[in-house]
Amino acid sequence: MPGNQARPKKHTENGEPHVAVSGREQGQDTTTIRNELENIKAYISIQLILTSHSFLVEYQLEETLLELPIPCLILQPIVENAIEHGLRSSRRQPRRLIIALSEEKGICFIRVCDNGCGIPPDKMQGLFACETTHIGIKNVNERLKLSYGDNLGLIINSEADNGTEVIIRIPLQKNSPKP
């Protein structure tokens, strides 16, 4: 939309935010970081309603990276895990979710951080294993590696009772990920 006009928000019949899957709904495998974040913001809005606003959300976004192409539905499983497994299980107050976007040495870093309960060390080892039940994390990591090569993908840092940081690494490039 031209200028600084706000885009009207879509809502379902009962008034809750409507989540549209940008790119994917049109048969595309890629979208922009901006579109992924719009979907994530709608998802988080729903989660805040369902959890009586039990956590805070902070966005630290480098605007110049928002048009970077990325595979569709890369962020949602990561954000969902942060809320469901990190923040809901935590007794810490205030519970906080941070989504950050930055660039360093030709790599775009998308960080999803929570100050929740963390991932136990025995579960950390199996997150990327073939037989894992954590298919969201495994799937996202595999899709990133297929798109950008084995040296990129996810990095997970977690400490019991101090939260988890999931880092998505994407090369800065003007062309789309590999088909």
PDB file of C-alpha atoms in Angstrom:
ATOM      1  CA  MET A   1       0.000   0.000   0.000  1.00  0.00           C
ATOM      2  CA  PRO A   2       1.308   3.465  -0.737  1.00  0.00           C
ATOM      3  CA  GLY A   3       2.595   5.744   1.994  1.00  0.00           C
ATOM      4  CA  ASN A   4       2.263   4.923   5.639  1.00  0.00           C
ATOM      5  CA  GLN A   5      -1.302   3.672   5.471  1.00  0.00           C
ATOM      6  CA  ALA A   6      -1.909   0.735   7.763  1.00  0.00           C
ATOM      7  CA  ARG A   7      -3.071  -2.447   6.105  1.00  0.00           C
ATOM      8  CA  PRO A   8      -6.510  -3.458   7.422  1.00  0.00           C
ATOM      9  CA  LYS A   9      -6.344  -6.502   9.671  1.00  0.00           C
ATOM     10  CA  LYS A  10      -8.358  -9.563   8.697  1.00  0.00           C
ATOM     11  CA  HIS A  11     -10.433 -11.267  11.374  1.00  0.00           C
ATOM     12  CA  THR A  12     -12.456 -14.438  11.554  1.00  0.00           C
ATOM     13  CA  GLU A  13     -16.203 -14.338  12.179  1.00  0.00           C
ATOM     14  CA  ASN A  14     -15.639 -14.468  15.951  1.00  0.00           C
ATOM     15  CA  GLY A  15     -13.254 -11.484  15.838  1.00  0.00           C
ATOM     16  CA  GLU A  16      -9.958 -13.355  16.238  1.00  0.00           C
ATOM     17  CA  PRO A  17      -7.090 -12.500  13.883  1.00  0.00           C
ATOM     18  CA  HIS A  18      -7.115 -14.437  10.622  1.00  0.00           C
ATOM     19  CA  VAL A  19      -3.835 -16.217   9.878  1.00  0.00           C
ATOM     20  CA  ALA A  20      -3.043 -16.251   6.164  1.00  0.00           C
ATOM     21  CA  VAL A  21      -0.118 -18.333   5.006  1.00  0.00           C
ATOM     22  CA  SER A  22       1.633 -15.855   2.722  1.00  0.00           C
ATOM     23  CA  GLY A  23       3.205 -17.394  -0.335  1.00  0.00           C
ATOM     24  CA  ARG A  24       2.184 -20.947   0.494  1.00  0.00           C
ATOM     25  CA  GLU A  25      -1.496 -20.216  -0.168  1.00  0.00           C
ATOM     26  CA  GLN A  26      -0.525 -19.216  -3.705  1.00  0.00           C
ATOM     27  CA  GLY A  27       1.487 -22.392  -4.337  1.00  0.00           C
ATOM     28  CA  GLN A  28       4.849 -20.743  -3.697  1.00  0.00           C
ATOM     29  CA  ASP A  29       7.621 -22.309  -1.654  1.00  0.00           C
ATOM     30  CA  THR A  30       9.208 -18.990  -0.688  1.00  0.00           C
ATOM     31  CA  THR A  31       8.067 -15.756   0.829  1.00  0.00           C
ATOM     32  CA  THR A  32       9.781 -12.756   2.400  1.00  0.00           C
ATOM     33  CA  ILE A  33      10.836 -12.344   5.990  1.00  0.00           C
ATOM     34  CA  ARG A  34       8.265  -9.542   6.184  1.00  0.00           C
ATOM     35  CA  ASN A  35       5.430 -11.932   5.184  1.00  0.00           C
ATOM     36  CA  GLU A  36       6.653 -14.629   7.577  1.00  0.00           C
ATOM     37  CA  LEU A  37       6.687 -12.061  10.390  1.00  0.00           C
ATOM     38  CA  GLU A  38       3.143 -10.922   9.542  1.00  0.00           C
ATOM     39  CA  ASN A  39       1.982 -14.520   9.923  1.00  0.00           C
ATOM     40  CA  ILE A  40       3.952 -14.917  13.154  1.00  0.00           C
ATOM     41  CA  LYS A  41       2.457 -11.735  14.596  1.00  0.00           C
ATOM     42  CA  ALA A  42      -1.044 -13.056  13.866  1.00  0.00           C
ATOM     43  CA  TYR A  43      -0.148 -16.430  15.425  1.00  0.00           C
ATOM     44  CA  ILE A  44       1.283 -14.706  18.506  1.00  0.00           C
ATOM     45  CA  SER A  45      -1.854 -12.542  18.798  1.00  0.00           C
ATOM     46  CA  ILE A  46      -3.950 -15.698  18.962  1.00  0.00           C
ATOM     47  CA  GLN A  47      -1.610 -17.262  21.532  1.00  0.00           C
ATOM     48  CA  LEU A  48      -1.745 -14.123  23.670  1.00  0.00           C
ATOM     49  CA  ILE A  49      -5.548 -14.300  23.658  1.00  0.00           C
ATOM     50  CA  LEU A  50      -5.510 -18.020  24.527  1.00  0.00           C
ATOM     51  CA  THR A  51      -3.002 -17.540  27.361  1.00  0.00           C
ATOM     52  CA  SER A  52      -4.534 -14.371  28.835  1.00  0.00           C
ATOM     53  CA  HIS A  53      -1.483 -12.356  27.761  1.00  0.00           C
ATOM     54  CA  SER A  54       0.833 -14.499  29.875  1.00  0.00           C
ATOM     55  CA  PHE A  55       3.991 -13.408  28.067  1.00  0.00           C
ATOM     56  CA  LEU A  56       5.565 -10.315  26.527  1.00  0.00           C
ATOM     57  CA  VAL A  57       6.762 -10.080  22.927  1.00  0.00           C
ATOM     58  CA  GLU A  58       9.606  -7.943  21.647  1.00  0.00           C
ATOM     59  CA  TYR A  59      10.687  -7.464  18.026  1.00  0.00           C
ATOM     60  CA  GLN A  60      14.220  -6.311  17.224  1.00  0.00           C
ATOM     61  CA  LEU A  61      14.157  -6.056  13.438  1.00  0.00           C
ATOM     62  CA  GLU A  62      16.718  -4.695  11.011  1.00  0.00           C
ATOM     63  CA  GLU A  63      14.370  -3.186   8.414  1.00  0.00           C
ATOM     64  CA  THR A  64      16.767  -3.660   5.490  1.00  0.00           C
ATOM     65  CA  LEU A  65      16.444  -7.456   5.792  1.00  0.00           C
ATOM     66  CA  LEU A  66      12.653  -7.719   5.657  1.00  0.00           C
ATOM     67  CA  GLU A  67      12.456  -8.350   1.894  1.00  0.00           C
ATOM     68  CA  LEU A  68      14.935 -11.236   1.985  1.00  0.00           C
ATOM     69  CA  PRO A  69      13.356 -14.398   0.501  1.00  0.00           C
ATOM     70  CA  ILE A  70      13.023 -17.397   2.793  1.00  0.00           C
ATOM     71  CA  PRO A  71      11.207 -20.737   2.635  1.00  0.00           C
ATOM     72  CA  CYS A  72       7.569 -20.518   3.744  1.00  0.00           C
ATOM     73  CA  LEU A  73       6.623 -21.568   7.261  1.00  0.00           C
ATOM     74  CA  ILE A  74      10.144 -21.523   8.692  1.00  0.00           C
ATOM     75  CA  LEU A  75       9.393 -19.348  11.731  1.00  0.00           C
ATOM     76  CA  GLN A  76       6.057 -20.729  12.915  1.00  0.00           C
ATOM     77  CA  PRO A  77       7.308 -24.077  14.291  1.00  0.00           C
ATOM     78  CA  ILE A  78      10.152 -22.306  16.119  1.00  0.00           C
ATOM     79  CA  VAL A  79       7.869 -19.684  17.664  1.00  0.00           C
ATOM     80  CA  GLU A  80       5.279 -22.348  18.524  1.00  0.00           C
ATOM     81  CA  ASN A  81       7.929 -24.403  20.361  1.00  0.00           C
ATOM     82  CA  ALA A  82       9.127 -21.331  22.258  1.00  0.00           C
ATOM     83  CA  ILE A  83       5.597 -20.637  23.474  1.00  0.00           C
ATOM     84  CA  GLU A  84       4.390 -24.212  24.057  1.00  0.00           C
ATOM     85  CA  HIS A  85       7.523 -25.810  25.492  1.00  0.00           C
ATOM     86  CA  GLY A  86       9.456 -22.837  26.845  1.00  0.00           C
ATOM     87  CA  LEU A  87       7.090 -20.176  28.114  1.00  0.00           C
ATOM     88  CA  ARG A  88       3.994 -22.165  29.096  1.00  0.00           C
ATOM     89  CA  SER A  89       6.058 -24.474  31.285  1.00  0.00           C
ATOM     90  CA  SER A  90       7.981 -21.645  32.947  1.00  0.00           C
ATOM     91  CA  ARG A  91       7.163 -20.047  36.279  1.00  0.00           C
ATOM     92  CA  ARG A  92       9.464 -17.105  35.555  1.00  0.00           C
ATOM     93  CA  GLN A  93       7.860 -13.670  35.406  1.00  0.00           C
ATOM     94  CA  PRO A  94       7.730 -11.841  33.186  1.00  0.00           C
ATOM     95  CA  ARG A  95       7.799 -14.458  30.475  1.00  0.00           C
ATOM     96  CA  ARG A  96       9.370 -13.007  27.370  1.00  0.00           C
ATOM     97  CA  LEU A  97       9.607 -13.912  23.690  1.00  0.00           C
ATOM     98  CA  ILE A  98      12.085 -12.006  21.515  1.00  0.00           C
ATOM     99  CA  ILE A  99      12.234 -12.201  17.732  1.00  0.00           C
ATOM    100  CA  ALA A 100      15.336 -10.520  16.346  1.00  0.00           C
ATOM    101  CA  LEU A 101      16.608  -9.986  12.815  1.00  0.00           C
ATOM    102  CA  SER A 102      20.213  -8.968  12.140  1.00  0.00           C
ATOM    103  CA  GLU A 103      23.054  -9.373   9.649  1.00  0.00           C
ATOM    104  CA  GLU A 104      26.712 -10.176  10.057  1.00  0.00           C
ATOM    105  CA  LYS A 105      29.329 -11.073   7.435  1.00  0.00           C
ATOM    106  CA  GLY A 106      26.830 -11.841   4.675  1.00  0.00           C
ATOM    107  CA  ILE A 107      24.547 -13.977   6.844  1.00  0.00           C
ATOM    108  CA  CYS A 108      21.061 -13.018   8.037  1.00  0.00           C
ATOM    109  CA  PHE A 109      20.330 -14.194  11.568  1.00  0.00           C
ATOM    110  CA  ILE A 110      16.752 -14.678  12.732  1.00  0.00           C
ATOM    111  CA  ARG A 111      16.741 -15.292  16.470  1.00  0.00           C
ATOM    112  CA  VAL A 112      13.775 -16.591  18.442  1.00  0.00           C
ATOM    113  CA  CYS A 113      14.568 -16.343  22.147  1.00  0.00           C
ATOM    114  CA  ASP A 114      12.515 -17.131  25.212  1.00  0.00           C
ATOM    115  CA  ASN A 115      13.320 -16.908  28.897  1.00  0.00           C
ATOM    116  CA  GLY A 116      11.360 -20.067  29.659  1.00  0.00           C
ATOM    117  CA  CYS A 117      12.341 -23.371  31.188  1.00  0.00           C
ATOM    118  CA  GLY A 118      15.002 -24.301  28.622  1.00  0.00           C
ATOM    119  CA  ILE A 119      15.581 -27.663  26.946  1.00  0.00           C
ATOM    120  CA  PRO A 120      17.035 -30.473  29.086  1.00  0.00           C
ATOM    121  CA  PRO A 121      20.490 -31.604  27.843  1.00  0.00           C
ATOM    122  CA  ASP A 122      19.259 -35.157  27.104  1.00  0.00           C
ATOM    123  CA  LYS A 123      16.542 -33.751  24.786  1.00  0.00           C
ATOM    124  CA  MET A 124      18.929 -31.273  23.114  1.00  0.00           C
ATOM    125  CA  GLN A 125      21.062 -34.111  21.747  1.00  0.00           C
ATOM    126  CA  GLY A 126      18.114 -35.734  19.978  1.00  0.00           C
ATOM    127  CA  LEU A 127      16.453 -32.662  18.433  1.00  0.00           C
ATOM    128  CA  PHE A 128      17.948 -33.244  14.973  1.00  0.00           C
ATOM    129  CA  ALA A 129      18.010 -37.060  15.133  1.00  0.00           C
ATOM    130  CA  CYS A 130      16.152 -39.167  12.552  1.00  0.00           C
ATOM    131  CA  GLU A 131      13.957 -40.813  15.173  1.00  0.00           C
ATOM    132  CA  THR A 132      13.040 -37.609  16.994  1.00  0.00           C
ATOM    133  CA  THR A 133       9.423 -36.802  17.813  1.00  0.00           C
ATOM    134  CA  HIS A 134      10.291 -33.089  17.460  1.00  0.00           C
ATOM    135  CA  ILE A 135       9.494 -33.025  13.766  1.00  0.00           C
ATOM    136  CA  GLY A 136       8.995 -29.248  13.576  1.00  0.00           C
ATOM    137  CA  ILE A 137      12.590 -28.445  14.528  1.00  0.00           C
ATOM    138  CA  LYS A 138      13.986 -31.309  12.464  1.00  0.00           C
ATOM    139  CA  ASN A 139      11.860 -30.351   9.443  1.00  0.00           C
ATOM    140  CA  VAL A 140      12.854 -26.671   9.592  1.00  0.00           C
ATOM    141  CA  ASN A 141      16.542 -27.564   9.890  1.00  0.00           C
ATOM    142  CA  GLU A 142      16.369 -29.988   6.955  1.00  0.00           C
ATOM    143  CA  ARG A 143      14.494 -27.489   4.771  1.00  0.00           C
ATOM    144  CA  LEU A 144      17.052 -24.768   5.549  1.00  0.00           C
ATOM    145  CA  LYS A 145      19.961 -27.096   4.731  1.00  0.00           C
ATOM    146  CA  LEU A 146      18.300 -28.162   1.464  1.00  0.00           C
ATOM    147  CA  SER A 147      17.725 -24.520   0.544  1.00  0.00           C
ATOM    148  CA  TYR A 148      21.064 -23.038   1.601  1.00  0.00           C
ATOM    149  CA  GLY A 149      23.557 -25.875   2.125  1.00  0.00           C
ATOM    150  CA  ASP A 150      24.743 -27.993   5.037  1.00  0.00           C
ATOM    151  CA  ASN A 151      26.779 -25.208   6.631  1.00  0.00           C
ATOM    152  CA  LEU A 152      23.622 -23.188   7.399  1.00  0.00           C
ATOM    153  CA  GLY A 153      20.407 -24.097   9.179  1.00  0.00           C
ATOM    154  CA  LEU A 154      19.513 -23.967  12.855  1.00  0.00           C
ATOM    155  CA  ILE A 155      21.635 -23.413  15.933  1.00  0.00           C
ATOM    156  CA  ILE A 156      19.979 -24.041  19.290  1.00  0.00           C
ATOM    157  CA  ASN A 157      21.374 -22.684  22.550  1.00  0.00           C
ATOM    158  CA  SER A 158      19.522 -23.594  25.709  1.00  0.00           C
ATOM    159  CA  GLU A 159      20.109 -23.549  29.425  1.00  0.00           C
ATOM    160  CA  ALA A 160      17.831 -25.112  32.030  1.00  0.00           C
ATOM    161  CA  ASP A 161      15.646 -22.488  33.724  1.00  0.00           C
ATOM    162  CA  ASN A 162      17.173 -19.690  31.588  1.00  0.00           C
ATOM    163  CA  GLY A 163      15.473 -20.213  28.258  1.00  0.00           C
ATOM    164  CA  THR A 164      16.293 -21.097  24.694  1.00  0.00           C
ATOM    165  CA  GLU A 165      17.647 -19.263  21.676  1.00  0.00           C
ATOM    166  CA  VAL A 166      17.026 -20.710  18.214  1.00  0.00           C
ATOM    167  CA  ILE A 167      19.059 -19.090  15.455  1.00  0.00           C
ATOM    168  CA  ILE A 168      18.058 -19.416  11.808  1.00  0.00           C
ATOM    169  CA  ARG A 169      20.939 -18.618   9.446  1.00  0.00           C
ATOM    170  CA  ILE A 170      20.205 -17.498   5.886  1.00  0.00           C
ATOM    171  CA  PRO A 171      22.704 -16.142   3.335  1.00  0.00           C
ATOM    172  CA  LEU A 172      22.193 -12.568   2.204  1.00  0.00           C
ATOM    173  CA  GLN A 173      21.374 -12.896  -1.454  1.00  0.00           C
ATOM    174  CA  LYS A 174      18.960 -11.363  -3.876  1.00  0.00           C
ATOM    175  CA  ASN A 175      17.836 -14.660  -5.415  1.00  0.00           C
ATOM    176  CA  SER A 176      15.489 -17.176  -3.846  1.00  0.00           C
ATOM    177  CA  PRO A 177      16.464 -20.348  -2.011  1.00  0.00           C
ATOM    178  CA  LYS A 178      17.170 -23.474  -4.084  1.00  0.00           C
ATOM    179  CA  PRO A 179      13.925 -25.043  -5.399  1.00  0.00           C
TER     180      PRO A 179
END
